[in-house]
Short mmCIF file of C-alpha atoms in Angstrom, two decimals:
data_model
loop_
_atom_site.label_atom_id
_atom_site.label_comp_id
_atom_site.label_asym_id
_atom_site.label_seq_id
_atom_site.Cartn_x
_atom_site.Cartn_y
_atom_site.Cartn_z
CA MET X 276 34.33 12.51 -26.04
CA ALA X 277 31.71 11.30 -28.56
CA ASP X 278 34.04 8.51 -29.74
CA GLU X 279 34.70 7.38 -26.18
CA THR X 280 30.95 7.34 -25.45
CA GLU X 281 30.28 5.26 -28.55
CA GLU X 282 33.15 2.94 -27.63
CA THR X 283 31.75 2.44 -24.14
CA LYS X 284 28.27 1.64 -25.49
CA ALA X 285 29.70 -0.73 -28.08
CA GLU X 286 31.74 -2.51 -25.42
CA GLU X 287 28.63 -3.02 -23.31
CA ARG X 288 26.73 -4.44 -26.31
CA LEU X 289 29.71 -6.62 -27.11
CA GLU X 290 29.89 -8.06 -23.59
CA GLN X 291 26.15 -8.85 -23.78
CA ALA X 292 26.69 -10.54 -27.16
CA GLU X 293 29.55 -12.61 -25.71
CA THR X 294 27.26 -13.80 -22.92
CA GLU X 295 24.62 -14.83 -25.46
CA GLU X 296 27.30 -16.56 -27.55
CA HIS X 297 28.47 -18.66 -24.57
CA ALA X 298 24.86 -19.60 -23.90
CA GLU X 299 24.37 -20.65 -27.55
CA GLN X 300 27.52 -22.82 -27.51
CA GLU X 301 26.00 -24.92 -24.76
CA GLU X 302 22.85 -25.69 -26.82
CA PRO X 303 22.57 -28.91 -28.89
CA GLU X 304 24.03 -29.04 -32.41
CA ALA X 305 20.57 -29.27 -33.90
CA SER X 306 19.77 -25.88 -32.49
CA GLU X 307 22.98 -24.47 -33.97
CA GLU X 308 22.09 -25.79 -37.42
CA SER X 309 18.60 -24.36 -37.17
CA ASN X 310 20.07 -20.96 -36.32
CA GLY X 311 22.77 -21.01 -38.93
CA ASN X 312 20.84 -18.97 -41.52
CA ARG X 313 20.00 -16.03 -39.30
CA GLY X 314 20.19 -12.54 -40.80
CA PRO X 315 22.06 -9.47 -39.69
CA ALA X 316 19.53 -8.78 -36.97
CA ASP X 317 21.16 -11.59 -34.94
CA GLY X 318 23.89 -9.20 -33.71
CA PRO X 319 27.67 -9.11 -33.86
CA ALA X 320 28.13 -12.35 -31.96
CA SER X 321 26.58 -14.49 -34.74
CA LEU X 322 28.58 -12.73 -37.45
CA GLU X 323 31.79 -13.24 -35.51
CA SER X 324 31.12 -16.95 -35.04
CA GLN X 325 30.57 -17.40 -38.80
CA ASP X 326 33.66 -15.50 -40.01
CA GLU X 327 36.22 -16.06 -37.22
CA PRO X 328 38.97 -17.52 -39.46
CA ARG X 329 38.60 -14.70 -41.93
CA ALA X 330 38.83 -12.09 -39.14
CA ASP X 331 42.00 -13.70 -37.77
CA ALA X 332 43.58 -13.65 -41.19
CA GLU X 333 42.73 -10.01 -41.92
CA GLN X 334 43.14 -8.51 -38.40
CA GLY X 335 46.68 -7.33 -39.02
CA ASP X 336 45.89 -5.45 -42.30
CA GLY X 337 42.27 -4.29 -41.85
CA PRO X 338 40.41 -2.10 -44.35
CA GLU X 339 42.72 0.54 -45.80
CA ASP X 340 40.15 2.67 -47.62
CA GLY X 341 36.47 3.18 -46.91
CA ASP X 342 35.77 3.87 -50.60
CA GLU X 343 37.22 0.47 -51.58
CA ALA X 344 34.97 -1.27 -49.05
CA ASP X 345 31.96 0.59 -50.45
CA ALA X 346 33.00 -0.32 -53.95
CA GLU X 347 33.29 -4.01 -53.05
CA GLN X 348 29.84 -3.94 -51.43
CA GLY X 349 28.38 -2.20 -54.48
CA THR X 350 29.99 -4.80 -56.76
CA GLU X 351 28.54 -7.67 -54.77
CA LEU X 352 25.08 -6.08 -54.79
CA GLN X 353 25.32 -5.46 -58.54
CA ASP X 354 26.43 -9.03 -59.19
CA ASP X 355 23.40 -10.28 -57.31
CA THR X 356 20.98 -8.26 -59.42
CA GLU X 357 22.54 -8.31 -62.99
CA PRO X 358 22.79 -11.43 -65.23
CA ALA X 359 26.10 -13.27 -65.06
CA ASP X 360 26.48 -13.93 -68.78
CA ASP X 361 25.23 -11.83 -71.67
CA SER X 362 25.64 -14.71 -74.14
CA LYS X 363 22.48 -16.24 -72.84
CA LYS X 364 20.54 -13.41 -74.44
CA ASN X 365 21.86 -14.39 -77.85
CA ASP X 366 20.91 -18.03 -77.38
CA GLU X 367 17.31 -17.21 -76.56
CA PRO X 368 14.74 -18.37 -79.15
CA THR X 369 13.25 -15.73 -81.39
CA GLU X 370 9.79 -16.96 -80.76
CA PRO X 371 8.06 -15.36 -77.82
CA VAL X 372 8.06 -17.44 -74.75
CA THR X 373 5.51 -17.03 -72.08
CA GLU X 374 7.28 -16.14 -68.84
CA PRO X 375 5.98 -17.66 -65.64
CA ALA X 376 4.07 -15.28 -63.41
CA THR X 377 5.99 -14.10 -60.35
CA GLU X 378 4.47 -12.95 -57.12
CA PRO X 379 4.97 -9.24 -56.33
CA VAL X 380 7.63 -8.55 -53.71
CA SER X 381 6.57 -6.28 -50.86
CA PRO X 382 8.72 -3.23 -49.90
CA GLN X 383 9.41 -4.82 -46.51
CA GLN X 384 10.81 -7.96 -48.21
CA ARG X 385 12.99 -5.86 -50.55
CA ILE X 386 14.41 -3.94 -47.58
CA ILE X 387 15.10 -7.19 -45.71
CA ASP X 388 16.78 -8.74 -48.80
CA THR X 389 18.89 -5.64 -49.27
CA ALA X 390 19.87 -5.73 -45.59
CA GLN X 391 20.87 -9.39 -45.88
CA ARG X 392 23.05 -8.73 -48.92
CA ALA X 393 24.62 -5.69 -47.22
CA ALA X 394 25.28 -7.74 -44.09
CA GLN X 395 26.94 -10.51 -46.17
CA ALA X 396 29.07 -7.92 -47.92
CA GLY X 397 30.08 -6.24 -44.62
CA THR X 398 30.71 -9.41 -42.61
CA ALA X 399 34.43 -8.91 -42.71
CA SER X 400 34.17 -5.32 -41.51
CA VAL X 401 31.81 -6.32 -38.70
CA THR X 402 34.12 -9.14 -37.59
CA GLU X 403 37.13 -6.85 -37.62
CA GLY X 404 35.15 -4.21 -35.70
CA VAL X 405 34.11 -6.71 -33.04
CA SER X 406 37.69 -7.86 -32.64
CA ALA X 407 38.89 -4.26 -32.38
CA VAL X 408 36.32 -3.38 -29.75
CA ARG X 409 37.22 -6.51 -27.79
CA GLU X 410 40.90 -5.70 -27.96
CA LEU X 411 40.40 -2.11 -26.80
CA SER X 412 38.07 -3.22 -24.00
CA ALA X 413 40.61 -5.77 -22.75
CA ALA X 414 43.37 -3.13 -22.81
CA ARG X 415 41.22 -0.66 -20.87
CA ARG X 416 40.26 -3.26 -18.26
CA ALA X 417 43.88 -4.30 -17.79
CA HIS X 418 44.93 -0.65 -17.40
CA ALA X 419 42.14 0.09 -14.90
CA THR X 420 42.88 -3.02 -12.82
CA ALA X 421 46.57 -2.22 -12.66
CA PHE X 422 45.82 1.41 -11.70
CA ARG X 423 43.59 0.31 -8.82
CA GLU X 424 46.30 -2.02 -7.57
CA LEU X 425 48.79 0.86 -7.79
CA GLU X 426 46.52 3.09 -5.65
CA THR X 427 46.27 0.34 -3.01
CA LEU X 428 50.04 -0.11 -2.95
CA GLU X 429 50.59 3.66 -2.66
CA ARG X 430 48.24 3.88 0.32
CA ASP X 431 49.95 0.95 2.04
CA THR X 432 53.39 2.43 1.36
CA LYS X 433 52.34 5.82 2.73
CA ARG X 434 50.91 4.21 5.86
CA LEU X 435 54.06 2.15 6.46
CA ALA X 436 56.27 5.22 5.88
CA GLU X 437 54.29 7.24 8.41
CA GLN X 438 54.56 4.45 10.97
CA LEU X 439 58.32 4.12 10.37
CA GLU X 440 58.84 7.88 10.61
CA HIS X 441 56.89 7.96 13.86
CA ARG X 442 58.90 5.12 15.42
CA ARG X 443 62.20 6.71 14.36
CA ASP X 444 61.11 10.10 15.70
CA VAL X 445 60.14 8.53 19.02
CA GLU X 446 63.42 6.61 19.18
CA SER X 447 65.53 9.71 18.45
CA ASN X 448 63.67 11.80 21.07
CA TYR X 449 63.08 9.06 23.63
CA GLU X 450 64.71 10.80 26.61
CA ARG X 451 62.89 14.08 25.96
CA ILE X 452 59.54 12.28 25.45
CA VAL X 453 59.93 10.42 28.74
CA LYS X 454 60.77 13.63 30.57
CA VAL X 455 57.94 15.66 28.99
CA GLN X 456 55.27 12.98 29.35
CA THR X 457 56.27 12.24 32.95
CA ALA X 458 55.96 15.93 33.79
CA GLU X 459 52.63 16.02 31.94
CA ILE X 460 51.34 13.06 33.96
CA GLU X 461 52.33 14.76 37.24
CA ASP X 462 50.82 18.09 36.22
CA ALA X 463 47.62 16.41 35.02
CA GLY X 464 47.40 14.56 38.35
CA ARG X 465 47.65 17.81 40.31
CA ALA X 466 45.07 19.47 38.06
CA LEU X 467 42.80 16.46 38.45
CA GLU X 468 43.03 16.65 42.22
CA ARG X 469 42.25 20.40 42.21
CA ALA X 470 39.28 19.80 39.94
CA ARG X 471 37.99 17.04 42.20
CA VAL X 472 38.23 19.26 45.31
CA ARG X 473 36.51 22.15 43.53
CA ARG X 474 33.79 19.86 42.20
CA ALA X 475 33.10 18.44 45.67
CA ASN X 476 32.96 21.96 47.16
CA LEU X 477 30.57 23.18 44.47
CA GLU X 478 28.35 20.12 44.90
CA SER X 479 28.14 20.85 48.64
CA GLN X 480 27.29 24.52 48.00
CA LEU X 481 24.69 23.56 45.41
CA GLU X 482 23.04 21.14 47.77
CA GLY X 483 22.93 23.84 50.47
CA LYS X 484 21.36 26.36 48.09
CA ASN X 485 18.77 23.81 46.97
CA ASN X 486 17.83 23.17 50.58
CA GLU X 487 17.71 26.92 51.26
CA LEU X 488 15.42 27.47 48.29
CA LYS X 489 13.17 24.65 49.43
CA ARG X 490 12.91 26.09 52.98
CA LEU X 491 12.29 29.60 51.61
CA LYS X 492 9.41 28.40 49.43
CA GLU X 493 7.82 26.58 52.37
CA ALA X 494 8.16 29.68 54.62
CA ASN X 495 6.70 31.99 51.97
CA SER X 496 3.84 29.59 51.39
CA GLN X 497 2.98 29.58 55.12
CA LYS X 498 3.37 33.37 55.37
CA MET X 499 1.06 33.96 52.44
CA ALA X 500 -1.57 31.38 53.43
CA PRO X 501 -3.79 33.89 55.39
CA SER X 502 -3.64 36.47 52.61
CA ARG X 503 -4.40 33.82 50.06
CA LYS X 504 -7.39 32.63 52.09
CA LEU X 505 -8.78 36.18 52.47
CA MET X 506 -8.29 36.82 48.78
CA GLU X 507 -10.12 33.62 47.86
CA GLN X 508 -12.98 34.50 50.22
CA ALA X 509 -13.23 37.97 48.70
CA LYS X 510 -13.23 36.41 45.26
CA ASP X 511 -16.10 34.09 46.27
CA ALA X 512 -18.03 37.06 47.77
CA LEU X 513 -17.51 39.01 44.57
CA ALA X 514 -18.83 36.14 42.49
CA LYS X 515 -21.87 35.86 44.80
CA ALA X 516 -22.54 39.61 44.55
CA GLU X 517 -22.30 39.43 40.75
CA ARG X 518 -24.85 36.62 40.67
CA ALA X 519 -27.20 38.58 43.05
CA GLN X 520 -26.91 41.70 40.91
CA ALA X 521 -27.71 39.68 37.78
CA GLU X 522 -30.75 38.12 39.47
CA ALA X 523 -31.97 41.54 40.70
CA ARG X 524 -31.58 42.92 37.18
CA ARG X 525 -33.68 40.07 35.77
CA ALA X 526 -36.35 40.54 38.52
CA LEU X 527 -36.54 44.28 37.77
CA LYS X 528 -37.00 43.54 34.11
CA ASN X 529 -39.87 41.13 34.88
CA ALA X 530 -41.50 43.64 37.30
CA GLN X 531 -41.31 46.37 34.66
CA ALA X 532 -42.99 44.08 32.17
CA GLN X 533 -45.76 43.25 34.65
CA ALA X 534 -46.36 46.95 35.44
CA ASP X 535 -46.55 47.81 31.75
CA GLU X 536 -48.97 44.95 31.18
CA ALA X 537 -51.25 46.06 34.14
CA THR X 538 -51.32 49.65 32.88
CA ALA X 539 -52.19 48.57 29.36
CA SER X 540 -54.95 46.25 30.65
CA ARG X 541 -56.40 49.07 32.83
CA ASP X 542 -56.49 51.49 29.92
CA SER X 543 -58.16 49.04 27.55
CA LYS X 544 -60.81 47.87 30.03
CA LEU X 545 -61.62 51.43 31.20
CA GLN X 546 -61.98 52.64 27.64
CA ALA X 547 -64.35 49.74 26.86
CA ALA X 548 -66.53 50.51 29.93
CA LYS X 549 -66.65 54.23 29.05
CA ARG X 550 -67.66 53.44 25.50
CA ALA X 551 -70.51 51.24 26.83
CA ALA X 552 -71.66 54.10 29.14
CA ASP X 553 -71.56 56.61 26.28
CA THR X 554 -73.66 54.25 24.16
CA ALA X 555 -76.24 53.85 26.95
CA SER X 556 -76.40 57.66 27.46
CA ALA X 557 -76.99 58.24 23.76
CA LYS X 558 -79.72 55.60 23.73
CA LEU X 559 -81.42 57.21 26.73
CA ALA X 560 -81.43 60.61 25.03
CA ARG X 561 -83.05 59.17 21.94
CA GLN X 562 -85.75 57.44 23.99
CA GLN X 563 -86.47 60.66 25.93
CA ASP X 564 -86.81 62.65 22.71
CA GLN X 565 -89.24 60.12 21.32
CA LEU X 566 -91.33 60.24 24.53
CA THR X 567 -91.45 64.05 24.42
CA GLU X 568 -92.62 64.06 20.81
CA MET X 569 -95.32 61.50 21.57
CA ARG X 570 -96.62 63.59 24.46
CA ARG X 571 -96.94 66.59 22.17
CA ASP X 572 -98.81 64.57 19.61
CA PRO X 573 -102.60 64.51 20.48
CA SER X 574 -103.13 61.44 18.35
CA ALA X 575 -100.68 59.32 20.37
CA GLY X 576 -102.44 56.68 22.40
CA ALA X 577 -101.95 55.78 26.00
CA LYS X 578 -100.47 52.44 25.05
CA GLY X 579 -97.78 54.08 22.90
CA LEU X 580 -96.96 56.51 25.65
CA SER X 581 -96.72 53.66 28.13
CA GLN X 582 -94.31 51.71 25.89
CA ALA X 583 -92.18 54.81 25.31
CA SER X 584 -92.05 55.47 29.04
CA SER X 585 -90.96 51.86 29.60
CA SER X 586 -88.17 52.20 27.00
CA VAL X 587 -86.95 55.37 28.69
CA ALA X 588 -86.89 53.64 32.06
CA ALA X 589 -84.97 50.66 30.57
CA ALA X 590 -82.41 52.94 28.89
CA LEU X 591 -82.01 54.84 32.15
CA ALA X 592 -81.38 51.60 34.02
CA GLN X 593 -78.82 50.47 31.35
CA LEU X 594 -77.02 53.82 31.68
CA GLU X 595 -76.81 53.45 35.45
CA ASN X 596 -75.36 49.94 35.07
CA ALA X 597 -72.80 51.18 32.57
CA ARG X 598 -71.71 53.98 34.89
CA GLU X 599 -71.43 51.56 37.80
CA ASN X 600 -69.31 49.24 35.57
CA VAL X 601 -66.96 52.12 34.72
CA ALA X 602 -66.44 52.84 38.41
CA ARG X 603 -65.90 49.13 39.17
CA VAL X 604 -63.42 48.63 36.32
CA ASN X 605 -61.55 51.77 37.29
CA GLN X 606 -61.25 50.54 40.87
CA GLU X 607 -60.19 46.96 39.95
CA THR X 608 -57.62 47.89 37.30
CA GLY X 609 -56.30 50.72 39.46
CA GLN X 610 -55.54 48.24 42.26
CA ALA X 611 -53.73 45.90 39.82
CA VAL X 612 -51.63 48.77 38.49
CA GLN X 613 -50.83 49.90 42.04
CA ILE X 614 -49.68 46.40 42.98
CA ALA X 615 -47.46 46.17 39.86
CA GLN X 616 -45.96 49.59 40.52
CA THR X 617 -45.25 48.65 44.14
CA HIS X 618 -43.52 45.43 42.99
CA LEU X 619 -41.50 47.38 40.41
CA TYR X 620 -40.39 49.85 43.08
CA THR X 621 -39.34 46.97 45.34
CA GLN X 622 -37.28 45.31 42.59
CA ARG X 623 -35.64 48.61 41.70
CA LYS X 624 -34.56 49.04 45.31
CA SER X 625 -33.31 45.45 45.37
CA LEU X 626 -31.19 46.09 42.26
CA GLU X 627 -29.73 49.24 43.83
CA GLU X 628 -28.78 47.28 46.95
CA ALA X 629 -27.29 44.46 44.84
CA GLU X 630 -25.18 46.94 42.83
CA THR X 631 -24.00 48.55 46.08
CA ASP X 632 -23.04 45.16 47.48
CA LEU X 633 -21.29 44.31 44.22
CA ALA X 634 -19.25 47.52 44.28
CA GLN X 635 -18.20 46.86 47.86
CA ALA X 636 -17.31 43.22 47.10
CA ARG X 637 -15.26 44.28 44.05
CA ALA X 638 -13.38 46.88 46.05
CA ARG X 639 -12.70 44.38 48.82
CA GLU X 640 -11.48 41.76 46.35
CA GLU X 641 -9.18 44.26 44.60
CA GLU X 642 -7.76 45.36 47.96
CA LEU X 643 -7.04 41.83 49.17
CA ARG X 644 -5.72 40.74 45.79
CA GLY X 645 -3.35 43.72 45.71
CA ALA X 646 -2.05 42.84 49.19
CA TYR X 647 -1.55 39.22 48.16
CA ASP X 648 0.21 40.20 44.90
CA ALA X 649 2.59 42.46 46.80
CA LYS X 650 3.52 39.68 49.19
CA ARG X 651 3.81 37.23 46.30
CA SER X 652 6.12 39.60 44.40
CA GLU X 653 8.33 40.01 47.47
CA ALA X 654 8.51 36.23 47.92
CA ASP X 655 9.30 35.73 44.21
CA GLU X 656 12.18 38.18 44.43
CA GLN X 657 13.64 36.32 47.40
CA GLU X 658 13.25 32.96 45.68
CA SER X 659 14.63 34.33 42.39
CA ALA X 660 17.78 35.55 44.14
CA VAL X 661 18.43 32.12 45.62
CA SER X 662 17.50 30.39 42.33
CA SER X 663 19.93 32.63 40.41
CA LYS X 664 22.71 31.66 42.80
CA THR X 665 21.77 28.03 42.30
CA SER X 666 22.04 28.41 38.52
CA GLU X 667 25.50 30.00 38.88
CA LEU X 668 26.61 27.12 41.07
CA LYS X 669 25.30 24.61 38.48
CA GLU X 670 27.31 26.29 35.71
CA SER X 671 30.43 26.36 37.88
CA LEU X 672 29.89 22.70 38.75
CA GLU X 673 29.59 21.75 35.07
CA GLN X 674 32.83 23.64 34.35
CA ALA X 675 34.57 21.87 37.24
CA ARG X 676 33.43 18.51 35.90
CA ASP X 677 34.72 19.44 32.44
CA ASP X 678 38.05 20.47 33.97
CA GLU X 679 38.21 17.17 35.85
CA ALA X 680 37.48 15.21 32.67
CA GLY X 681 40.09 17.26 30.75
CA ALA X 682 42.77 16.65 33.39
CA ARG X 683 41.94 12.95 33.41
CA GLY X 684 42.19 12.85 29.61
CA ARG X 685 45.54 14.67 29.67
CA GLY X 686 46.90 12.14 32.15
CA GLN X 687 45.65 9.19 30.13
CA ALA X 688 47.05 10.60 26.88
CA ALA X 689 50.43 11.28 28.49
CA GLN X 690 50.49 7.79 30.01
CA ALA X 691 49.64 6.23 26.63
CA ALA X 692 52.38 8.25 24.89
CA LEU X 693 54.91 7.26 27.57
CA GLU X 694 54.02 3.57 27.29
CA GLU X 695 54.26 3.74 23.48
CA ALA X 696 57.71 5.39 23.68
CA ARG X 697 58.94 2.74 26.12
CA ASP X 698 57.59 -0.04 23.92
CA ILE X 699 59.28 1.41 20.79
CA HIS X 700 62.55 1.90 22.69
CA ALA X 701 62.42 -1.67 24.05
CA HIS X 702 61.82 -3.28 20.59
CA PRO X 703 64.16 -1.75 17.98
CA GLU X 704 63.89 -4.94 15.91
CA LEU X 705 60.30 -4.04 15.07
CA THR X 706 61.51 -0.73 13.65
CA ASP X 707 64.05 -2.56 11.45
CA GLU X 708 61.37 -4.99 10.30
CA LEU X 709 59.03 -2.10 9.49
CA SER X 710 61.84 -0.42 7.51
CA GLU X 711 62.31 -3.55 5.39
CA ARG X 712 58.56 -3.81 4.78
CA CYS X 713 58.48 -0.16 3.75
CA GLN X 714 61.33 -0.67 1.25
CA GLU X 715 59.64 -3.74 -0.22
CA SER X 716 56.36 -1.84 -0.53
CA ARG X 717 58.13 1.04 -2.33
CA ALA X 718 59.72 -1.43 -4.73
CA ARG X 719 56.40 -3.10 -5.48
CA THR X 720 54.81 0.31 -5.95
CA GLU X 721 57.47 1.43 -8.45
CA GLU X 722 57.16 -1.87 -10.33
CA GLN X 723 53.36 -1.50 -10.43
CA ARG X 724 53.72 2.13 -11.60
CA ARG X 725 55.90 1.02 -14.53
CA LEU X 726 53.31 -1.64 -15.35
CA VAL X 727 50.53 0.97 -15.31
CA GLU X 728 52.54 3.24 -17.63
CA ARG X 729 53.19 0.34 -20.02
CA LEU X 730 49.51 -0.67 -20.04
CA ALA X 731 48.48 2.95 -20.60
CA ALA X 732 50.81 3.15 -23.60
CA GLU X 733 49.45 -0.15 -24.93
CA GLU X 734 45.89 1.16 -24.54
CA ARG X 735 46.76 4.31 -26.52
CA THR X 736 48.41 2.21 -29.21
CA VAL X 737 45.41 -0.11 -29.52
CA ARG X 738 43.02 2.86 -29.56
CA GLU X 739 44.96 4.56 -32.38
CA ARG X 740 45.47 1.33 -34.36
CA THR X 741 41.82 0.25 -34.20
CA GLN X 742 40.22 3.68 -34.52
CA ARG X 743 39.31 3.34 -38.23
CA THR X 744 38.10 -0.25 -37.85
CA ARG X 745 35.88 0.67 -34.89
CA LYS X 746 34.38 3.64 -36.73
CA VAL X 747 33.46 1.40 -39.66
CA PHE X 748 31.95 -1.12 -37.24
CA TYR X 749 29.88 1.56 -35.50
CA ALA X 750 28.65 2.86 -38.84
CA LEU X 751 27.56 -0.65 -39.91
CA VAL X 752 25.76 -1.24 -36.63
CA ALA X 753 23.96 2.10 -36.92
CA ALA X 754 22.96 1.33 -40.51
CA ALA X 755 21.58 -2.06 -39.50
CA VAL X 756 19.55 -0.46 -36.73
CA VAL X 757 18.14 2.15 -39.12
CA ILE X 758 17.17 -0.52 -41.65
CA VAL X 759 15.40 -2.60 -39.02
CA LEU X 760 13.52 0.46 -37.77
CA LEU X 761 12.46 1.35 -41.32
CA ALA X 762 11.23 -2.18 -41.86
CA ILE X 763 9.20 -2.04 -38.65
CA LEU X 764 7.75 1.35 -39.61
CA LEU X 765 6.76 0.10 -43.07
CA ALA X 766 5.32 -3.12 -41.67
CA PHE X 767 3.12 -1.40 -39.09
CA GLY X 768 2.59 1.87 -40.92
#
């Protein structure tokens, strides 16, 4: 498998190289001369173009031993590096001679020089490898093309044989086919007529049921109209009662807040008035005590007693005013509280009435809705029964239409088979002509099969004969790729 994969890849590279070679042959001669000194990196196409005569001369023999090829390459490399004649050393003057300075050679240049010498040494192997790959590729293409043509011929032969067998079978059973297909046509006609009658009957029944369902829905709608109207009115009354109850609840809440506020205001004002009265009473007591002490004192003058008496009278008047203010505040705030309590009582009664109305409206709505739902359920059952019958009729109608289509198809198929049998019976010369074509196709197929077998054997022979040459070629190509990669790594590393 690995060898076949390598062979396939090499064939693809070879076809690409051939395309480049054809393009180079169309260039001017000046361009060819300028490209004549290219190295091994130029690919197999350039090597083949340089050593074509040598490859043609050595194609039959090829390399017999890989060690000999390695030895030849090593000899050529050694000859390039060692001196050709040792006698020159003896002829050198004894006096020291100053050797000219040489520029150092970079590792990249040494690798490239080594690759060039190796490529020159392996040119023959590369040329033979290219030729071997080309030969194997041509053999494989020829085999594949012939095999595809064989498959086409086999399909055509099989098709012609089936047609011939069919015509002969029809011809040998012509009388029976005519009898059977004629009876099939008559039976299909009767079945078609029955299906048509049944379909028409079912269509009429379905139309009647659809009309019945339509009339039933209209009658139920009219029968339920009063109940629906009462239910809708009760629903509106219930909604109105719910809104009234909500408003009464909000009014009661506001009245309660007002009553609480009036009570709190009464308490605060009354307490303030009582505190003022208590202050005035305490002041009056102090003034009276002072007046009593002054009267007991013989040294007190008339003027002092007069002023003390005036203070007592003023305090007494202030106390009377304070007590009158307490009574007035108590009366005023008491009236406000009474009014708020009366309003709260009224709103509480209104809420009770609203809740009573709401309960009655809800009961009425539930009663009417239950009556309507009962009538609606009864109407739905009636309509469902008719609708179910309609669905059954639709299914039966679809089956009748399928039966009609099946009977029509049977009749058409029988008619087509009868016409084909009559045509085959009326033209026996076409059967003879088809038989001759079938024999010719079998002969061409057998001839093509022998060709495919011969090309397959030739492909195996070429594969076995060129196996060693192709392996050497693949090894040289891989080595050249490795050398180029090393040179690139050293150059950019």
